Every structure is written in structure tokens, then in C-alpha cells.
PDB file of C-alpha atoms in Angstrom:
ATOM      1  CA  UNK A 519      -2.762   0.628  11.582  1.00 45.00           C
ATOM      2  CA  UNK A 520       0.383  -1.825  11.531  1.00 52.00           C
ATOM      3  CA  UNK A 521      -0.543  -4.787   9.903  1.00 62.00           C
ATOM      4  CA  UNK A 522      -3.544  -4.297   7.973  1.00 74.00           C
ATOM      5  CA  UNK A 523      -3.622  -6.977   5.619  1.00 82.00           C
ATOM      6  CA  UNK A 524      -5.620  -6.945   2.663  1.00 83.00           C
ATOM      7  CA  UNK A 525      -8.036 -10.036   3.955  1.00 86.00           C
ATOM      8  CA  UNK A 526      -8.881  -7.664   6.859  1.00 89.00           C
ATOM      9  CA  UNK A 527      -9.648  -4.699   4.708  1.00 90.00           C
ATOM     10  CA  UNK A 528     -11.484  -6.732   2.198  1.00 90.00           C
ATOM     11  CA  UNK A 529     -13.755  -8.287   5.170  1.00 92.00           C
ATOM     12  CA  UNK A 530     -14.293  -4.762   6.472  1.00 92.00           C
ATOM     13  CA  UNK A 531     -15.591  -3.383   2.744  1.00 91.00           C
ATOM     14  CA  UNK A 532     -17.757  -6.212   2.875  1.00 93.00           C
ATOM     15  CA  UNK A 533     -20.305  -4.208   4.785  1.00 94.00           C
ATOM     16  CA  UNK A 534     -22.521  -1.554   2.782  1.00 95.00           C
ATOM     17  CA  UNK A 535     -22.562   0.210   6.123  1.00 96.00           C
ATOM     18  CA  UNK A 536     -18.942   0.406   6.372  1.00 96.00           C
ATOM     19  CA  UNK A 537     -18.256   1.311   2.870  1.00 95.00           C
ATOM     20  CA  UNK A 538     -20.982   4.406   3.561  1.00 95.00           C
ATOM     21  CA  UNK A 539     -19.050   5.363   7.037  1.00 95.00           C
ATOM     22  CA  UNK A 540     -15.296   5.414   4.336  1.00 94.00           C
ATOM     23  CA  UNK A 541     -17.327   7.524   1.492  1.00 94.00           C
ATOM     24  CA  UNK A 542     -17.966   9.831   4.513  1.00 94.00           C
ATOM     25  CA  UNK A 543     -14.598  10.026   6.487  1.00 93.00           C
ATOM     26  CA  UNK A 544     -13.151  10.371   3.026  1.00 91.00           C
ATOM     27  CA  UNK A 545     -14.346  13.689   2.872  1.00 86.00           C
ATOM     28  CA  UNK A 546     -13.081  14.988   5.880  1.00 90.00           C
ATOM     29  CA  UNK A 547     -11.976  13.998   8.997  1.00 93.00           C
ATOM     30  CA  UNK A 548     -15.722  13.384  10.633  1.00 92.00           C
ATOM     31  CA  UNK A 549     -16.317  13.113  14.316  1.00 94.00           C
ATOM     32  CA  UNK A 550     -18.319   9.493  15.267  1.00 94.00           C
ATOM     33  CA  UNK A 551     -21.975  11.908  15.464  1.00 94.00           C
ATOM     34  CA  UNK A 552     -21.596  13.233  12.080  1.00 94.00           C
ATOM     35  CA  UNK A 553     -20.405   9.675  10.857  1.00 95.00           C
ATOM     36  CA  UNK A 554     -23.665   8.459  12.923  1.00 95.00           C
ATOM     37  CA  UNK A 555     -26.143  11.024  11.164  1.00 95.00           C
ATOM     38  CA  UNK A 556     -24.264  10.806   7.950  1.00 94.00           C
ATOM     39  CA  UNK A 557     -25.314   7.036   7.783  1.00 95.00           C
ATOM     40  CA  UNK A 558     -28.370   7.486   9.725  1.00 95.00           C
ATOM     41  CA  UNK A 559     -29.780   9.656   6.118  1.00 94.00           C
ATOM     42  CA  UNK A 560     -29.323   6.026   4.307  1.00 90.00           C
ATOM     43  CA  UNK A 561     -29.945   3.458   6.327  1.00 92.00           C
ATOM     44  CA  UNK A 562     -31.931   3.407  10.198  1.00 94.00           C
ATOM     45  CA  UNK A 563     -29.382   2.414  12.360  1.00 94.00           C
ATOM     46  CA  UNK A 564     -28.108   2.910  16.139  1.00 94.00           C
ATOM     47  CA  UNK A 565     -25.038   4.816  17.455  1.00 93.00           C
ATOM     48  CA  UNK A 566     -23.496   1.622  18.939  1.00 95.00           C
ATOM     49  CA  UNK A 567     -23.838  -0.235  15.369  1.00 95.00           C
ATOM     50  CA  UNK A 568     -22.395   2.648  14.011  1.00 95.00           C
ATOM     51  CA  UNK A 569     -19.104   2.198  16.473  1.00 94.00           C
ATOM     52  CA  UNK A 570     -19.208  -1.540  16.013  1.00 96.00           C
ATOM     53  CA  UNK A 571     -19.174  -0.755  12.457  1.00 96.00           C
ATOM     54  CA  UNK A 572     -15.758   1.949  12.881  1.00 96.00           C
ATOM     55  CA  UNK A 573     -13.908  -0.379  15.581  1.00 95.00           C
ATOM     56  CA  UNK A 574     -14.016  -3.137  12.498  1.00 95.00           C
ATOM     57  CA  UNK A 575     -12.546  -0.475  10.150  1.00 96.00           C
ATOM     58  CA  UNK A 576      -9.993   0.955  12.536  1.00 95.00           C
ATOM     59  CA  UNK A 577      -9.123  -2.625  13.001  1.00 93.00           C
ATOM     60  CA  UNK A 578      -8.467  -3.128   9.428  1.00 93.00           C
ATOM     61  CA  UNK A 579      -6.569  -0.715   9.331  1.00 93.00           C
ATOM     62  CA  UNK A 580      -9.253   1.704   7.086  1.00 94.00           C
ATOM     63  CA  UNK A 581      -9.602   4.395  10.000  1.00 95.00           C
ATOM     64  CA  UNK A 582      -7.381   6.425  12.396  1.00 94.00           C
ATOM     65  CA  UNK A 583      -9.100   7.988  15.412  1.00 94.00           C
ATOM     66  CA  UNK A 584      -8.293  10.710  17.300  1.00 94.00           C
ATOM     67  CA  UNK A 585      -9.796  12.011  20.178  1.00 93.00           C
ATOM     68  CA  UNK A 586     -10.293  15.560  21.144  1.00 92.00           C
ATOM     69  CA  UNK A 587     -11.967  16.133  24.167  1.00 92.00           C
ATOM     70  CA  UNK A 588     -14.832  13.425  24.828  1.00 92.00           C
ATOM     71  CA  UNK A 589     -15.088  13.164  20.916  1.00 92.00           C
ATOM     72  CA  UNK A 590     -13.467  10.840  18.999  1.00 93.00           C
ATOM     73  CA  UNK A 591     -12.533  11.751  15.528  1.00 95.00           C
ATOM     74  CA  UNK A 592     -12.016   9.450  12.259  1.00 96.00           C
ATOM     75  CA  UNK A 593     -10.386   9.726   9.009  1.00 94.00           C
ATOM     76  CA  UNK A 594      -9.454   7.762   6.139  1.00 93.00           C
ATOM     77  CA  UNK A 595      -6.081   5.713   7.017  1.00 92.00           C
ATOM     78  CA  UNK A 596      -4.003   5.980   3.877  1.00 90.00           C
ATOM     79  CA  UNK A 597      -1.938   2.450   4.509  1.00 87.00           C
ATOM     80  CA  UNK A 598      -5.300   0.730   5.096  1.00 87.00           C
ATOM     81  CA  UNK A 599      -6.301   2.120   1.566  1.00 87.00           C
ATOM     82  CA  UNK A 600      -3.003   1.467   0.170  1.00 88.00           C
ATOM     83  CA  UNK A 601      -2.993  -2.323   1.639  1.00 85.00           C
ATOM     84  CA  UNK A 602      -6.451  -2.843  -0.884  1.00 86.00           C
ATOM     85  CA  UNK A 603      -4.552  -1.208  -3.613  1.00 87.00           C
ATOM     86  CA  UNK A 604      -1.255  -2.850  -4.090  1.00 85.00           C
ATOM     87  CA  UNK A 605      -3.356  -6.482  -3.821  1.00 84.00           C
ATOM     88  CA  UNK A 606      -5.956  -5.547  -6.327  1.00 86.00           C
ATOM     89  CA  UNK A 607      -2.583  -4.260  -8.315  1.00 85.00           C
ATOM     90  CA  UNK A 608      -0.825  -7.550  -7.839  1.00 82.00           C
ATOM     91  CA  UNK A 609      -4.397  -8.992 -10.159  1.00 84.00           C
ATOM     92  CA  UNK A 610      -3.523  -6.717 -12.694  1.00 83.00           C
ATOM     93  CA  UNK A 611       0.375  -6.918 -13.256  1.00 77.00           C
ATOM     94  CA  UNK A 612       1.309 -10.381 -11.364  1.00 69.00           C
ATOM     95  CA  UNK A 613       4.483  -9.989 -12.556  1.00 70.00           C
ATOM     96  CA  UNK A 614       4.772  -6.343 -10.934  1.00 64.00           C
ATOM     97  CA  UNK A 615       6.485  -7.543  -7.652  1.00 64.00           C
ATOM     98  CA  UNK A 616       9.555  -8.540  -9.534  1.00 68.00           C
ATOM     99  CA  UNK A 617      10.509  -5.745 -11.778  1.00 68.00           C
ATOM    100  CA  UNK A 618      12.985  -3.800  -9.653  1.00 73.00           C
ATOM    101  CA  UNK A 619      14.736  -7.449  -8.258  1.00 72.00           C
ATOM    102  CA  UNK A 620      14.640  -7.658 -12.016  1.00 72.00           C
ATOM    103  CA  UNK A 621      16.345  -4.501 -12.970  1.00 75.00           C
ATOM    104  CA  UNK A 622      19.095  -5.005 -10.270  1.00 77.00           C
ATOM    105  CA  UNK A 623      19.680  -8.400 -11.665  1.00 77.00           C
ATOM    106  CA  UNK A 624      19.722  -7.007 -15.432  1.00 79.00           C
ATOM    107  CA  UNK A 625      22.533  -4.209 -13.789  1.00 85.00           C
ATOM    108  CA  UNK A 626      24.542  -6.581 -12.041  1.00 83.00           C
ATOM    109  CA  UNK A 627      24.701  -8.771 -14.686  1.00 83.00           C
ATOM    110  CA  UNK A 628      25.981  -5.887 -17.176  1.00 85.00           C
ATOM    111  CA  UNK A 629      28.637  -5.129 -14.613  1.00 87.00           C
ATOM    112  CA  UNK A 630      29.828  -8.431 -14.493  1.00 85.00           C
ATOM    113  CA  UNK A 631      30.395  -8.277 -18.375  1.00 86.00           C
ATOM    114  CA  UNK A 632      32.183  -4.755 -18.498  1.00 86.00           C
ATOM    115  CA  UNK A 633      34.363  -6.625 -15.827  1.00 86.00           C
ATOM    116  CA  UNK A 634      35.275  -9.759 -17.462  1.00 86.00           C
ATOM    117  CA  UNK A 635      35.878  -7.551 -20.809  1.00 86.00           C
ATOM    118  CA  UNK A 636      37.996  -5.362 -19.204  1.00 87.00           C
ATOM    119  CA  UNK A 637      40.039  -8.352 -17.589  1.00 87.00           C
ATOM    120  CA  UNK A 638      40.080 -10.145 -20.572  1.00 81.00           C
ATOM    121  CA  UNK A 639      44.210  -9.600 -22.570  1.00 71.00           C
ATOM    122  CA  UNK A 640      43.363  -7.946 -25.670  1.00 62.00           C
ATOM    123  CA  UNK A 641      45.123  -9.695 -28.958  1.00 54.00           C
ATOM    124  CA  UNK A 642      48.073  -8.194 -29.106  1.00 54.00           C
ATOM    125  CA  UNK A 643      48.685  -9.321 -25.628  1.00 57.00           C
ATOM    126  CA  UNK A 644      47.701  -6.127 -23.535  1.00 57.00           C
ATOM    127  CA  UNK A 645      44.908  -5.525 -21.130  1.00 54.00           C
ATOM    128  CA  UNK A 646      42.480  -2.597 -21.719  1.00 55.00           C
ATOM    129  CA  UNK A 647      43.494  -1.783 -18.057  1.00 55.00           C
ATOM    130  CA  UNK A 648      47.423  -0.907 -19.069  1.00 54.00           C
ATOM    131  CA  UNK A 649      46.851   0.304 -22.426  1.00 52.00           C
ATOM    132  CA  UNK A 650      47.191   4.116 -22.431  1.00 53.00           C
ATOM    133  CA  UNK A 651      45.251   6.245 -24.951  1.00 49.00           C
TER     134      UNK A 651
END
């Protein structure tokens, strides 16, 4: 879902119920009965808990639904999941976010200084441009 931000998705796993619903959809795409029963085996709960529970994580940005017919079907939403991923990546390697501003800096800067050398006379008074090999 368009913008899922990792507070949302974090406040979403928060919920053991939740996190049982994703282990299931993660499997498959699961239609909201199976996702019911499937969370029904570990915990007693009722249907509308169980859609309470996936409106929060389609929300977040964890689920897409579909429907087909009266059924509505869920499944894991990959930019949800990747939202969760690049934050708890950003704990690991801070400094990750500014590697490729980095590089292009590093590139530019190595132009600039094949430039200048290449503008610069030589000592006998020619540039590296005119000189012929």
C-alpha cells in the first residue's frame, strides 16, 4: 500500500495475532476463512477480530486483498515487508543511505582532476590536448 511507513508496520507486528495471520498469508495467498481457521487452531477468536486484525495490516501496508466473488483474498504485500526491512537495515549499516551519493561524489570528483590535468600546459609549454602521439 502507498505509504506504509515503518512506524505503521511496526505497530501492526505488535500483535501476536497479526504476526500469526502474516506467517499464514506468507504461505499462500489465503482467503479471510482459511486466515480465520488458520488462527482459530492457536488462539479462540471471532471472524470480525480476525478482519479487524487484516484491515490493520492492509493498512500498514503488510496485506493486499483481492476479492473474487464474495471472498476476499490476502497475501503478503512485498513493499509493506520491504518498508520493515530497509529500517531495521538502516540499525545495522547507518551509514548505508549514503554510499551511492558517496560513490557519485568520489566519480565526480576524479573527473574534475582528469580535467584540470588535462587543461593544465605541460612544461615544455604544450597542452596534453594539442600534443599528438
Amino acid at each position: 500500500m502507498p505509504g506504509s511507513t515503518p512506524e505503521k508496520v511496526f505497530e501492526a507486528l505488535a500483535s501476536p495475532v497479526r504476526r500469526e495471520i502474516l506467517r499464514l498469508a506468507a504461505n499462500d495467498e489465503q482467503s479471510a476463512g482459511a486466515l480465520v481457521a488458520g488462527v482459530r487452531a492457536h488462539t479462540p477468536i471471532s471472524q470480525p477480530a480476525v478482519s479487524q486484525h487484516l484491515e490493520v495490516l492492509r493498512t500498514a501496508g503488510l496485506v493486499r486483498v483481492r476479492s473474487v466473488g464474495v471472498q476476499r483474498m490476502y497475501t503478503l504485500d512485498p513493499d509493506g515487508i520491504a518498508a520493515a526491512q530497509e529500517w531495521l537495515a538502516a540499525l545495522l549499516d547507518p551509514m548505508a543511505q549514503f554510499t551511492q551519493p558517496l560513490d557519485a561524489l568520489a566519480t565526480e570528483v576524479a573527473r574534475g582532476k582528469r580535467e584540470r590535468r588535462r587543461q593544465q600546459p605541460q612544461q615544455d609549454g604544450t597542452s596534453r590536448d594539442t600534443r599528438t602521439a
